[in-house]
Amino acid sequence: MTDAFGSDDQQIIHGDCIELLAEMPAESVDVCFADPPYNLQLQNELYRPNRSRVDGVEDGWDQFDSMHAYDQFTAAWLTAVRRVLKPNGTLWVIGSYHNIFRVGRILMDLGFWILNDIVWIKSNPMPNFRGVRFTNAHETLIWAVRDKERKDYTFNYEHMKQYNDGKQMRSDWFIREGICSGFERLRDAEGKKLHSTQKPEAILRMVVEASTNPGDLVLDPFVGSGTTAAVCKKLGRRCIGIDANEDYVQIARKRLAAIQPALWLEEPGEAAAGE
Amino acid sequence: MTDAFGSDDQQIIHGDCIELLAEMPAESVDVCFADPPYNLQLQNELYRPNRSRVDGVEDGWDQFDSMHAYDQFTAAWLTAVRRVLKPNGTLWVIGSYHNIFRVGRILMDLGFWILNDIVWIKSNPMPNFRGVRFTNAHETLIWAVRDKERKDYTFNYEHMKQYNDGKQMRSDWFIREGICSGFERLRDAEGKKLHSTQKPEAILRMVVEASTNPGDLVLDPFVGSGTTAAVCKKLGRRCIGIDANEDYVQIARKRLAAIQPALWLEEPGEAAAGE
DNA sequence: GGTTGCTTTGAATCTCGGT
DNA sequence: GACCGAGATTCAAAGCAAC
């Protein structure tokens, strides 16, 4: 099985995901996992409806304009993803209350059919230091099939039972690793984290094991530090990862090169217990 | 403290919530808790593996002609609620993936500022009988302040610590009582449930204790079986509950009449442990 | 009175193939 | 697309009867 996957089965491509997706063949992707940007202010990247980058301060955008621009951006990439997804392919999107309601509403309107919303419950969330809200201890994932009428999407129901004591897996996922810290976190020579929102591999492992089979093609339009591609390589899935940031592309490629193909493919239960 | 609250401090009113809210004075409500129709869109009947039929939500109030009609309905009641809320008042809405993304998006667009999204995690959810999705084991609440710039909304930060071993309360709520069954569930003489979606008092207790003080005015535009009003009476909060269904109004009024005012107000910690 | 085991049920977008 | 029959499919908590 391992030999079936060559070094090109996981690719990291630099560029604008909407442009690159337009060049891909339609209905060719089994699953898309997307971790879209949502804190536009912190990233200093606001998007106009035509997706040109603007300076939010000098343009004096108010909340509505900013939200509208985010909606346009969201609809654009979701539409592009929808075209390349197989009709029975599924989409995963992760987000927080800042963006997940907008993303969820838009993907419903585009025709995606929600299968589940999943809550990733963190064991070590960042506290609310000022004590003015509840600790934000979870993030939300939406799982949706491209075409409502397709019931033959991939869901490895029996396989996922191992993550809930042999009973059917629930929509609340307690990930022991919590937020990404410790040895898994990619850091530079000075110990500075290389990506601000690196997701734990455990999350992607659940996603990939639940909704794909070995050899399937996974698309990540916002690959960031490359967690999706890394997990795909370990699980023997093909992957196309895209990022507009050249630095992230280099980080993800380097990370990928150090991974042994199909590392987790042999004994998933044992490997899961041993980590 | 108990004597300060008379029998009219919690009222159940029959009528259309949008019309009734229009007659209320503006900026007079401290907190709104809303459990709107989820628009479940159930298609076929569902049977358990033992061939018994699932008694789903088939009520007329959950039927909408289209997604657009649901959005319009949502925007209308949220707008009406917004007018009667104090500028530093907060709004709670509960929902599932069927509706919460639409509701969340709309309330953001109306100017509400989300403080937290909360996940109510159920200890005993209904399983996914066909094994085609993850067990839907949670529902989502959105907590938002009316005006973004108001930082003086009520949040009883220290009080809520008791529900998380003395540490700051998190956004994931494990409610021991789980789904509303057993003695708490209101039933008629034949044992048939009086309301198809009665919420556990434990949820409302968390909501009311977190975001109101004794004497505050709570509004519930979809009062249903009257859980919000019941909890408000036990916690010494005033409450206006509205429902368009005359039967539900009678059920809620009867339920309210049997409750001792401020029952839970004396020793919250002890009461919580003893139930 | 306490324990055991069977029955019931809960906001659910829950199949597939042939005619 | 509608209808029908075969076939595959469930977890925790509460209620209740039996012992």
Coordinates of C-alpha atoms (C1' of nucleotides) in Angstrom, one line a residue:
Chain A
M1 CA 0.0 0.0 0.0
T2 CA 2.8 2.4 0.9
D3 CA 4.5 1.9 -2.4
A4 CA 1.4 3.0 -4.3
F5 CA 1.9 6.5 -3.2
G6 CA 4.8 8.5 -4.7
S7 CA 6.3 11.7 -3.6
D8 CA 3.9 13.7 -5.8
D9 CA 0.8 12.4 -4.2
Q10 CA 0.8 15.4 -1.9
Q11 CA 1.4 18.7 -3.5
I12 CA 1.7 22.2 -2.1
I13 CA 0.9 24.9 -4.7
H14 CA 1.6 28.6 -4.3
G15 CA -1.0 31.0 -5.6
D16 CA -4.5 32.3 -5.3
C17 CA -6.8 29.4 -4.6
I18 CA -9.7 30.8 -6.6
E19 CA -7.5 31.2 -9.7
L20 CA -5.8 27.8 -9.3
L21 CA -9.1 26.0 -8.7
A22 CA -10.5 27.4 -11.9
E23 CA -7.7 25.5 -13.7
M24 CA -8.5 22.2 -12.1
P25 CA -10.8 19.7 -13.8
A26 CA -14.4 19.8 -12.5
E27 CA -15.7 17.1 -10.2
S28 CA -12.3 15.6 -9.5
V29 CA -11.9 16.1 -5.7
D30 CA -13.2 13.7 -3.1
V31 CA -13.0 15.9 0.0
C32 CA -12.2 19.5 0.7
F33 CA -11.0 20.7 4.1
A34 CA -10.9 24.4 4.5
D35 CA -9.6 26.5 7.4
P36 CA -10.4 29.9 5.9
P37 CA -9.0 33.2 7.3
Y38 CA -11.5 35.0 9.5
N39 CA -9.7 37.6 11.6
L40 CA -9.3 40.0 8.7
Q41 CA -8.3 42.9 10.8
L42 CA -5.4 41.1 12.5
Q43 CA -4.2 39.8 9.1
N44 CA -4.3 43.3 7.7
E45 CA -6.1 41.9 4.7
L46 CA -9.5 43.1 3.9
Y47 CA -11.1 42.0 0.7
R48 CA -13.3 44.1 -1.6
P49 CA -16.0 42.3 -3.5
N50 CA -13.6 41.9 -6.4
R51 CA -11.1 40.4 -3.9
S52 CA -8.5 43.1 -4.4
R53 CA -6.5 43.7 -1.2
V54 CA -7.2 47.0 0.5
D55 CA -6.0 48.8 3.5
G56 CA -8.8 48.8 6.0
V57 CA -7.6 51.8 8.0
E58 CA -7.2 54.2 5.2
D59 CA -10.4 53.2 3.6
G60 CA -12.2 53.6 6.8
W61 CA -14.4 50.5 6.4
D62 CA -17.2 50.1 8.8
Q63 CA -18.4 46.8 10.1
F64 CA -21.0 46.3 7.4
D65 CA -18.6 46.8 4.5
S66 CA -16.1 44.6 6.1
M67 CA -18.7 41.8 6.6
H68 CA -20.0 42.2 3.1
A69 CA -16.5 41.9 1.7
Y70 CA -15.9 38.8 3.8
D71 CA -19.2 37.3 2.5
Q72 CA -18.1 37.9 -1.1
F73 CA -14.7 36.3 -0.5
T74 CA -16.4 33.3 1.2
A75 CA -18.9 32.8 -1.6
A76 CA -16.1 33.0 -4.2
W77 CA -13.9 30.3 -2.8
L78 CA -16.8 28.1 -1.9
T79 CA -18.1 28.3 -5.4
A80 CA -14.7 27.5 -6.8
V81 CA -14.4 24.5 -4.5
R82 CA -17.9 23.3 -5.4
R83 CA -17.0 23.1 -9.0
V84 CA -14.0 20.8 -8.5
L85 CA -15.8 18.6 -5.9
K86 CA -17.3 15.3 -7.0
P87 CA -21.2 15.4 -6.7
N88 CA -20.9 13.0 -3.8
G89 CA -17.8 14.7 -2.4
T90 CA -17.9 16.4 1.0
L91 CA -16.7 19.7 2.4
W92 CA -15.3 20.4 5.8
V93 CA -14.9 24.0 7.0
I94 CA -13.6 25.0 10.4
G95 CA -14.2 28.3 12.1
S96 CA -15.2 30.2 15.3
Y97 CA -18.2 32.4 16.1
H98 CA -16.5 35.2 14.3
N99 CA -17.1 33.6 10.9
I100 CA -18.7 30.2 11.1
F101 CA -22.3 31.6 11.0
R102 CA -21.6 33.5 7.8
V103 CA -19.8 30.6 6.2
G104 CA -22.5 28.2 7.1
R105 CA -25.3 30.3 5.8
I106 CA -23.4 30.9 2.5
L107 CA -22.6 27.3 1.9
M108 CA -26.2 26.3 2.5
D109 CA -27.3 28.9 0.0
L110 CA -24.8 27.6 -2.6
G111 CA -26.5 24.2 -2.4
F112 CA -24.2 22.3 0.0
W113 CA -26.2 20.0 2.3
I114 CA -25.1 20.0 5.9
L115 CA -24.5 16.5 7.3
N116 CA -23.2 17.5 10.7
D117 CA -21.8 20.4 12.7
I118 CA -19.0 19.2 14.8
V119 CA -17.6 20.9 17.9
W120 CA -13.9 20.5 18.6
I121 CA -13.6 20.8 22.3
K122 CA -10.2 22.0 23.5
S123 CA -8.6 20.7 26.6
N124 CA -6.3 23.7 27.0
P125 CA -8.1 26.7 25.6
M126 CA -6.8 30.2 26.0
P127 CA -8.5 31.7 29.0
N128 CA -10.6 34.9 28.8
F129 CA -8.1 37.1 30.8
R130 CA -10.5 39.9 31.5
G131 CA -13.3 37.8 32.8
V132 CA -16.0 39.4 30.6
R133 CA -17.1 36.3 28.7
F134 CA -17.0 32.6 28.9
T135 CA -13.8 30.9 28.0
N136 CA -13.9 30.2 24.3
A137 CA -13.2 26.5 24.6
H138 CA -14.3 25.1 21.3
E139 CA -14.3 25.6 17.5
T140 CA -16.9 24.5 15.1
L141 CA -16.6 22.3 11.9
I142 CA -19.3 22.0 9.3
W143 CA -19.5 18.8 7.3
A144 CA -21.5 19.0 4.1
V145 CA -22.1 17.0 0.9
R146 CA -22.0 18.8 -2.4
D147 CA -25.3 17.5 -3.7
K148 CA -28.2 17.1 -1.3
E149 CA -29.6 14.0 -3.1
R150 CA -26.3 12.1 -3.0
K151 CA -26.4 9.6 -0.2
D152 CA -23.3 7.8 -1.3
Y153 CA -20.8 10.2 0.3
T154 CA -17.9 8.4 2.1
F155 CA -18.5 8.0 5.8
N156 CA -16.4 5.3 7.6
Y157 CA -19.0 4.8 10.3
E158 CA -17.6 1.6 11.7
H159 CA -14.1 2.8 11.7
M160 CA -14.9 5.9 13.6
K161 CA -16.5 3.9 16.5
Q162 CA -13.0 3.3 17.8
Y163 CA -12.9 6.9 18.9
N164 CA -16.0 6.5 21.1
D165 CA -15.5 3.3 23.0
G166 CA -16.9 1.2 20.1
K167 CA -20.1 3.2 19.9
Q168 CA -21.1 5.5 17.1
M169 CA -19.0 8.6 17.1
R170 CA -20.7 11.8 18.2
S171 CA -20.6 15.4 17.1
D172 CA -18.5 16.5 20.1
W173 CA -14.8 15.8 19.6
F174 CA -12.5 15.9 22.6
I175 CA -9.1 16.2 21.2
R176 CA -6.6 15.3 23.8
E177 CA -3.8 17.4 22.2
G178 CA -6.1 20.4 22.6
I179 CA -4.8 23.5 20.8
C180 CA -1.7 22.9 18.9
S181 CA 1.3 23.2 21.3
G182 CA 4.3 21.2 22.4
F183 CA 6.4 19.1 20.0
E184 CA 3.8 19.2 17.2
R185 CA 3.9 23.0 16.9
L186 CA 6.2 24.1 14.1
R187 CA 8.6 26.8 15.3
D188 CA 11.5 28.6 13.8
A189 CA 15.1 28.7 15.2
E190 CA 14.1 31.3 17.8
G191 CA 11.1 29.2 18.9
K192 CA 8.6 31.6 17.3
K193 CA 5.6 29.7 16.0
L194 CA 5.6 29.6 12.2
H195 CA 1.9 29.8 11.7
S196 CA -0.6 31.6 13.9
T197 CA -3.5 29.1 13.6
Q198 CA -1.8 25.7 13.1
K199 CA -4.4 23.0 13.6
P200 CA -3.6 19.8 15.5
E201 CA -3.0 16.7 13.4
A202 CA -5.6 14.9 15.5
I203 CA -8.4 17.1 14.1
L204 CA -7.4 16.4 10.5
R205 CA -6.9 12.7 11.3
M206 CA -10.5 12.5 12.4
V207 CA -11.7 14.4 9.3
V208 CA -9.6 12.3 6.8
E209 CA -10.3 8.9 8.4
A210 CA -14.1 9.7 8.7
S211 CA -14.7 10.9 5.1
T212 CA -12.0 9.5 2.8
N213 CA -10.6 6.2 1.7
P214 CA -6.9 5.5 0.9
G215 CA -6.0 7.0 -2.5
D216 CA -8.7 9.6 -2.3
L217 CA -7.9 13.2 -3.3
V218 CA -8.2 15.8 -0.6
L219 CA -8.1 19.5 -1.4
D220 CA -7.0 22.2 1.1
P221 CA -7.4 25.7 -0.3
F222 CA -5.8 27.4 2.7
V223 CA -3.1 25.0 3.6
G224 CA -1.2 27.2 6.0
S225 CA 1.4 25.1 7.9
G226 CA 0.4 22.0 6.0
T227 CA -1.4 20.0 8.6
T228 CA -3.9 18.6 6.1
A229 CA -1.2 17.5 3.6
A230 CA 0.9 16.0 6.4
V231 CA -2.0 13.9 7.7
C232 CA -2.9 12.9 4.2
K233 CA 0.6 11.6 3.6
K234 CA 0.6 9.7 6.8
L235 CA -2.8 8.2 5.9
G236 CA -2.1 7.4 2.3
R237 CA -4.4 10.0 0.8
R238 CA -3.5 12.2 -2.1
C239 CA -3.7 15.9 -1.4
I240 CA -3.5 19.3 -3.1
G241 CA -2.7 22.1 -0.8
I242 CA -2.9 25.7 -1.9
D243 CA -1.7 28.9 -0.2
A244 CA -1.2 32.4 -1.3
N245 CA 1.6 33.0 1.1
E246 CA 5.0 31.9 -0.2
D247 CA 6.4 31.4 3.3
Y248 CA 3.7 29.0 4.3
V249 CA 4.2 27.1 1.1
Q250 CA 7.8 26.6 2.0
I251 CA 7.0 25.6 5.5
A252 CA 4.4 23.1 4.4
R253 CA 6.7 21.6 1.8
K254 CA 9.5 21.1 4.2
R255 CA 7.2 19.6 6.8
L256 CA 5.8 17.2 4.1
A257 CA 9.3 16.1 3.0
A258 CA 10.1 14.9 6.5
I259 CA 7.1 12.6 6.7
Q260 CA 7.1 8.9 6.0
P261 CA 4.3 7.9 3.6
A262 CA 1.4 5.9 5.0
L263 CA 2.9 6.0 8.4
W264 CA -0.5 5.6 10.1
L265 CA -2.1 3.4 7.5
E266 CA -1.3 0.0 8.9
E267 CA -2.8 -0.2 12.4
P268 CA -5.0 2.9 13.0
G269 CA -6.3 1.7 16.3
E270 CA -3.0 0.9 17.8
A271 CA -1.4 4.0 16.4
A272 CA -4.2 6.1 17.9
A273 CA -3.8 4.6 21.3
G274 CA 0.0 5.0 21.3
E275 CA 0.2 8.7 20.7
Chain B
M1 CA -36.1 38.8 48.8
T2 CA -38.9 36.4 48.0
D3 CA -41.6 38.8 49.1
A4 CA -40.4 41.4 46.6
F5 CA -41.7 39.3 43.7
G6 CA -45.5 39.2 43.2
S7 CA -47.6 36.8 41.2
D8 CA -47.5 39.1 38.1
D9 CA -43.7 39.3 37.9
Q10 CA -43.9 36.5 35.3
Q11 CA -46.5 36.8 32.7
I12 CA -47.4 34.5 29.8
I13 CA -49.1 36.4 26.9
H14 CA -50.9 34.9 24.0
G15 CA -50.3 36.4 20.6
D16 CA -47.9 37.0 17.8
C17 CA -44.6 38.0 19.3
I18 CA -43.8 40.6 16.6
E19 CA -47.1 42.4 17.1
L20 CA -46.9 42.2 20.9
L21 CA -43.3 43.4 21.0
A22 CA -44.2 46.5 18.9
E23 CA -46.5 47.5 21.7
M24 CA -43.8 47.2 24.4
P25 CA -41.7 50.2 25.4
A26 CA -38.4 50.4 23.7
E27 CA -35.2 49.6 25.6
S28 CA -37.0 48.0 28.6
V29 CA -35.8 44.4 28.5
D30 CA -32.6 43.2 30.2
V31 CA -32.2 39.9 28.5
C32 CA -34.0 38.0 25.7
F33 CA -33.9 34.2 25.5
A34 CA -35.3 32.8 22.3
D35 CA -35.9 29.2 21.2
P36 CA -37.2 29.8 17.7
P37 CA -38.5 27.1 15.3
Y38 CA -35.5 25.2 13.9
N39 CA -37.0 24.6 10.5
L40 CA -36.0 21.0 10.6
Q41 CA -37.3 20.1 7.1
L42 CA -37.9 16.4 8.0
Q43 CA -38.7 14.5 4.8
N44 CA -39.6 10.9 5.6
E45 CA -40.6 9.0 8.6
L46 CA -37.8 7.5 10.6
Y47 CA -37.8 4.1 12.3
R48 CA -35.5 2.8 14.9
P49 CA -33.7 -0.5 14.3
N50 CA -36.4 -2.3 16.4
R51 CA -39.0 -0.9 13.9
S52 CA -40.5 1.5 16.3
R53 CA -41.3 4.9 14.9
V54 CA -39.5 8.1 16.0
D55 CA -41.9 10.7 17.1
G56 CA -40.3 13.7 15.4
V57 CA -41.2 17.4 15.3
E58 CA -44.1 17.6 12.9
D59 CA -45.7 20.7 14.4
G60 CA -47.0 23.3 12.0
W61 CA -44.9 26.0 13.7
D62 CA -41.8 24.4 12.4
Q63 CA -42.9 24.4 8.8
F64 CA -41.7 27.2 6.4
D65 CA -42.4 27.5 2.7
S66 CA -38.8 28.2 1.9
M67 CA -35.4 29.1 3.4
H68 CA -36.1 32.7 2.3
A69 CA -39.4 32.7 4.3
Y70 CA -37.5 31.4 7.3
D71 CA -34.9 34.2 7.0
Q72 CA -37.5 36.8 6.8
F73 CA -39.3 35.5 9.8
T74 CA -35.9 35.4 11.7
A75 CA -35.1 39.0 10.7
A76 CA -38.5 40.2 11.7
W77 CA -38.5 38.8 15.3
L78 CA -34.9 39.7 15.9
T79 CA -35.6 43.3 14.8
A80 CA -38.6 43.5 17.1
V81 CA -36.6 42.1 20.0
R82 CA -33.8 44.5 19.3
R83 CA -36.1 47.5 19.8
V84 CA -37.2 46.5 23.2
L85 CA -33.8 45.4 24.5
K86 CA -31.8 47.8 26.5
P87 CA -28.6 49.0 24.7
N88 CA -26.5 46.9 27.1
G89 CA -29.0 44.1 27.1
T90 CA -28.1 40.7 25.8
L91 CA -29.7 38.1 23.5
W92 CA -29.6 34.4 23.7
V93 CA -30.7 32.2 20.8
I94 CA -30.6 28.4 20.8
G95 CA -30.6 26.3 17.6
S96 CA -29.1 23.4 15.7
Y97 CA -27.2 23.2 12.4
H98 CA -30.5 23.4 10.6
N99 CA -31.0 27.0 11.5
I100 CA -28.2 28.4 13.8
F101 CA -26.0 29.6 10.9
R102 CA -28.8 31.5 9.4
V103 CA -29.9 33.0 12.7
G104 CA -26.3 33.9 13.6
R105 CA -25.6 35.6 10.3
I106 CA -28.8 37.6 10.5
L107 CA -28.3 38.8 14.1
M108 CA -24.8 39.9 13.2
D109 CA -26.2 41.9 10.3
L110 CA -28.7 43.5 12.5
G111 CA -25.9 44.9 14.7
F112 CA -25.9 42.4 17.6
W113 CA -22.3 41.7 18.8
I114 CA -21.6 38.1 19.5
L115 CA -20.0 37.5 22.9
N116 CA -19.8 33.7 22.8
D117 CA -21.2 30.7 21.1
I118 CA -22.0 28.0 23.6
V119 CA -22.4 24.3 22.9
W120 CA -24.9 22.4 25.0
I121 CA -23.5 18.9 25.1
K122 CA -26.1 16.2 25.7
S123 CA -25.4 13.1 27.8
N124 CA -28.1 11.1 26.1
P125 CA -28.7 12.3 22.6
M126 CA -30.8 10.4 20.1
P127 CA -28.5 8.1 18.1
N128 CA -28.2 8.2 14.4
F129 CA -30.1 5.1 13.7
R130 CA -29.0 4.5 10.2
G131 CA -25.3 5.0 10.9
V132 CA -24.9 7.6 8.1
R133 CA -23.7 10.6 10.1
F134 CA -22.2 11.4 13.4
T135 CA -24.6 11.3 16.4
N136 CA -26.0 14.8 16.7
A137 CA -25.0 15.3 20.3
H138 CA -25.1 19.0 20.9
E139 CA -27.1 22.2 20.2
T140 CA -25.7 25.7 19.9
L141 CA -26.5 28.9 21.8
I142 CA -25.4 32.3 20.6
W143 CA -25.0 35.0 23.3
A144 CA -24.8 38.6 21.9
V145 CA -25.0 42.1 23.3
R146 CA -27.4 44.6 21.6
D147 CA -24.8 47.3 21.0
K148 CA -21.2 46.4 20.2
E149 CA -19.8 49.4 22.1
R150 CA -21.5 48.6 25.4
K151 CA -19.2 46.7 27.6
D152 CA -21.4 47.0 30.7
Y153 CA -23.7 44.0 29.9
T154 CA -24.4 41.7 32.8
F155 CA -22.1 38.7 33.2
N156 CA -21.8 37.1 36.6
Y157 CA -18.3 35.9 36.0
E158 CA -17.5 34.9 39.5
H159 CA -20.8 33.2 40.1
M160 CA -20.5 31.0 37.1
K161 CA -17.1 29.6 38.2
Q162 CA -19.0 27.2 40.5
Y163 CA -20.1 25.3 37.4
N164 CA -16.5 24.6 36.4
D165 CA -14.7 23.6 39.6
G166 CA -14.0 27.2 40.6
K167 CA -12.3 28.1 37.3
Q168 CA -13.8 30.4 34.7
M169 CA -16.7 28.8 33.0
R170 CA -16.2 27.6 29.5
S171 CA -18.2 27.7 26.3
D172 CA -18.9 23.9 26.4
W173 CA -21.8 23.1 28.8
F174 CA -22.3 19.5 29.9
I175 CA -25.8 19.4 31.2
R176 CA -26.2 16.4 33.4
E177 CA -30.0 16.2 33.0
G178 CA -29.4 16.0 29.2
I179 CA -32.4 16.0 27.0
C180 CA -35.6 16.8 28.7
S181 CA -37.2 13.5 29.8
G182 CA -38.3 11.9 33.1
F183 CA -40.2 13.8 35.7
E184 CA -39.3 17.2 34.3
R185 CA -41.1 16.5 31.0
L186 CA -44.6 17.8 30.9
R187 CA -47.1 15.2 29.8
D188 CA -50.9 14.9 29.5
A189 CA -53.0 12.2 31.2
E190 CA -52.1 9.7 28.5
G191 CA -48.4 10.3 29.0
K192 CA -48.1 12.2 25.7
K193 CA -45.6 15.0 25.8
L194 CA -47.3 18.4 25.9
H195 CA -44.6 20.1 23.9
S196 CA -42.3 18.5 21.3
T197 CA -39.2 20.5 22.1
Q198 CA -39.3 21.3 25.9
K199 CA -35.9 22.5 27.1
P200 CA -34.4 21.4 30.4
E201 CA -34.5 23.9 33.2
A202 CA -30.8 23.4 33.7
I203 CA -30.0 25.2 30.4
L204 CA -32.1 28.2 31.3
R205 CA -30.7 28.3 34.8
M206 CA -27.2 28.7 33.4
V207 CA -28.4 31.4 31.0
V208 CA -30.3 33.4 33.6
E209 CA -27.7 33.1 36.3
A210 CA -25.0 34.1 33.9
S211 CA -26.6 37.1 32.3
T212 CA -29.2 38.6 34.7
N213 CA -29.5 39.8 38.3
P214 CA -32.5 39.3 40.6
G215 CA -35.3 41.6 39.5
D216 CA -34.2 41.9 35.9
L217 CA -36.7 41.6 33.1
V218 CA -36.3 38.6 30.8
L219 CA -38.2 38.2 27.5
D220 CA -39.0 34.9 25.8
P221 CA -40.8 35.4 22.5
F222 CA -41.3 31.7 21.9
V223 CA -42.1 30.6 25.4
G224 CA -43.5 27.1 24.5
S225 CA -43.8 25.0 27.6
G226 CA -42.7 27.9 29.7
T227 CA -39.2 26.7 30.9
T228 CA -37.8 30.2 30.7
A229 CA -40.6 31.7 32.8
A230 CA -40.4 28.8 35.3
V231 CA -36.7 29.3 35.8
C232 CA -37.1 33.1 36.1
K233 CA -39.7 32.6 38.9
K234 CA -37.4 30.2 40.8
L235 CA -34.5 32.6 40.4
G236 CA -36.5 35.8 41.3
R237 CA -36.3 37.4 37.8
R238 CA -39.2 39.0 36.1
C239 CA -40.3 37.5 32.8
I240 CA -42.5 38.2 29.9
G241 CA -43.2 35.0 27.9
I242 CA -45.1 35.1 24.6
D243 CA -46.5 32.3 22.4
A244 CA -48.8 32.3 19.4
N245 CA -50.2 28.9 20.5
E246 CA -53.1 29.1 23.0
D247 CA -52.5 25.6 24.2
Y248 CA -48.9 26.4 25.0
V249 CA -49.9 29.5 26.9
Q250 CA -52.2 27.5 29.1
I251 CA -49.6 24.9 29.7
A252 CA -47.0 27.5 30.7
R253 CA -49.4 29.4 32.9
K254 CA -50.4 26.3 34.8
R255 CA -46.7 25.3 35.1
L256 CA -45.9 28.7 36.5
A257 CA -48.7 28.7 39.0
A258 CA -47.3 25.6 40.7
I259 CA -43.8 27.1 41.3
Q260 CA -42.7 28.6 44.5
P261 CA -41.2 32.1 43.9
A262 CA -37.4 32.5 44.3
L263 CA -37.1 28.8 45.2
W264 CA -33.5 28.7 44.0
L265 CA -32.4 32.1 45.1
E266 CA -31.1 31.5 48.6
E267 CA -28.3 29.0 48.2
P268 CA -27.5 28.6 44.6
G269 CA -24.4 26.4 45.1
E270 CA -26.2 24.1 47.5
A271 CA -29.4 23.9 45.4
A272 CA -27.4 23.1 42.4
A273 CA -25.6 20.2 44.1
G274 CA -28.7 18.8 45.7
E275 CA -30.8 18.4 42.5
Chain C
dG1 C1' -37.4 -1.8 50.5
dG2 C1' -33.8 -2.9 47.2
dT3 C1' -32.2 -4.9 42.9
dT4 C1' -32.6 -6.5 38.2
dG5 C1' -34.0 -6.6 33.7
dC6 C1' -37.1 -5.2 30.1
dT7 C1' -39.5 -1.3 27.8
dT8 C1' -39.9 3.3 26.1
dT9 C1' -38.1 7.5 24.0
dG10 C1' -35.6 11.8 22.7
dA11 C1' -35.3 19.1 17.9
dA12 C1' -33.6 13.7 13.1
dT13 C1' -32.5 17.5 7.6
dC14 C1' -30.9 9.0 8.8
dT15 C1' -31.2 3.5 2.5
dC16 C1' -31.2 1.1 -1.7
dG17 C1' -32.7 -1.0 -5.8
dG18 C1' -36.3 -2.5 -8.7
dT19 C1' -40.6 -1.4 -11.0
Chain D
dG1 C1' -40.4 10.9 -9.5
dA2 C1' -43.3 7.7 -6.7
dC3 C1' -44.1 3.4 -4.6
dC4 C1' -42.7 -0.8 -2.5
dG5 C1' -40.1 -4.4 -0.3
dA6 C1' -35.8 -6.0 1.4
dG7 C1' -32.3 -5.1 4.4
dA8 C1' -29.4 -2.9 7.7
dT9 C1' -29.5 0.0 11.7
dT10 C1' -29.2 2.5 18.2
dC11 C1' -27.5 5.0 23.0
dA12 C1' -28.4 6.7 27.5
dA13 C1' -31.7 7.6 30.9
dA14 C1' -36.1 7.0 32.9
dG15 C1' -40.1 4.1 34.0
dC16 C1' -41.9 0.0 35.5
dA17 C1' -42.7 -4.7 36.5
dA18 C1' -40.9 -8.7 38.6
dC19 C1' -38.6 -10.8 42.1

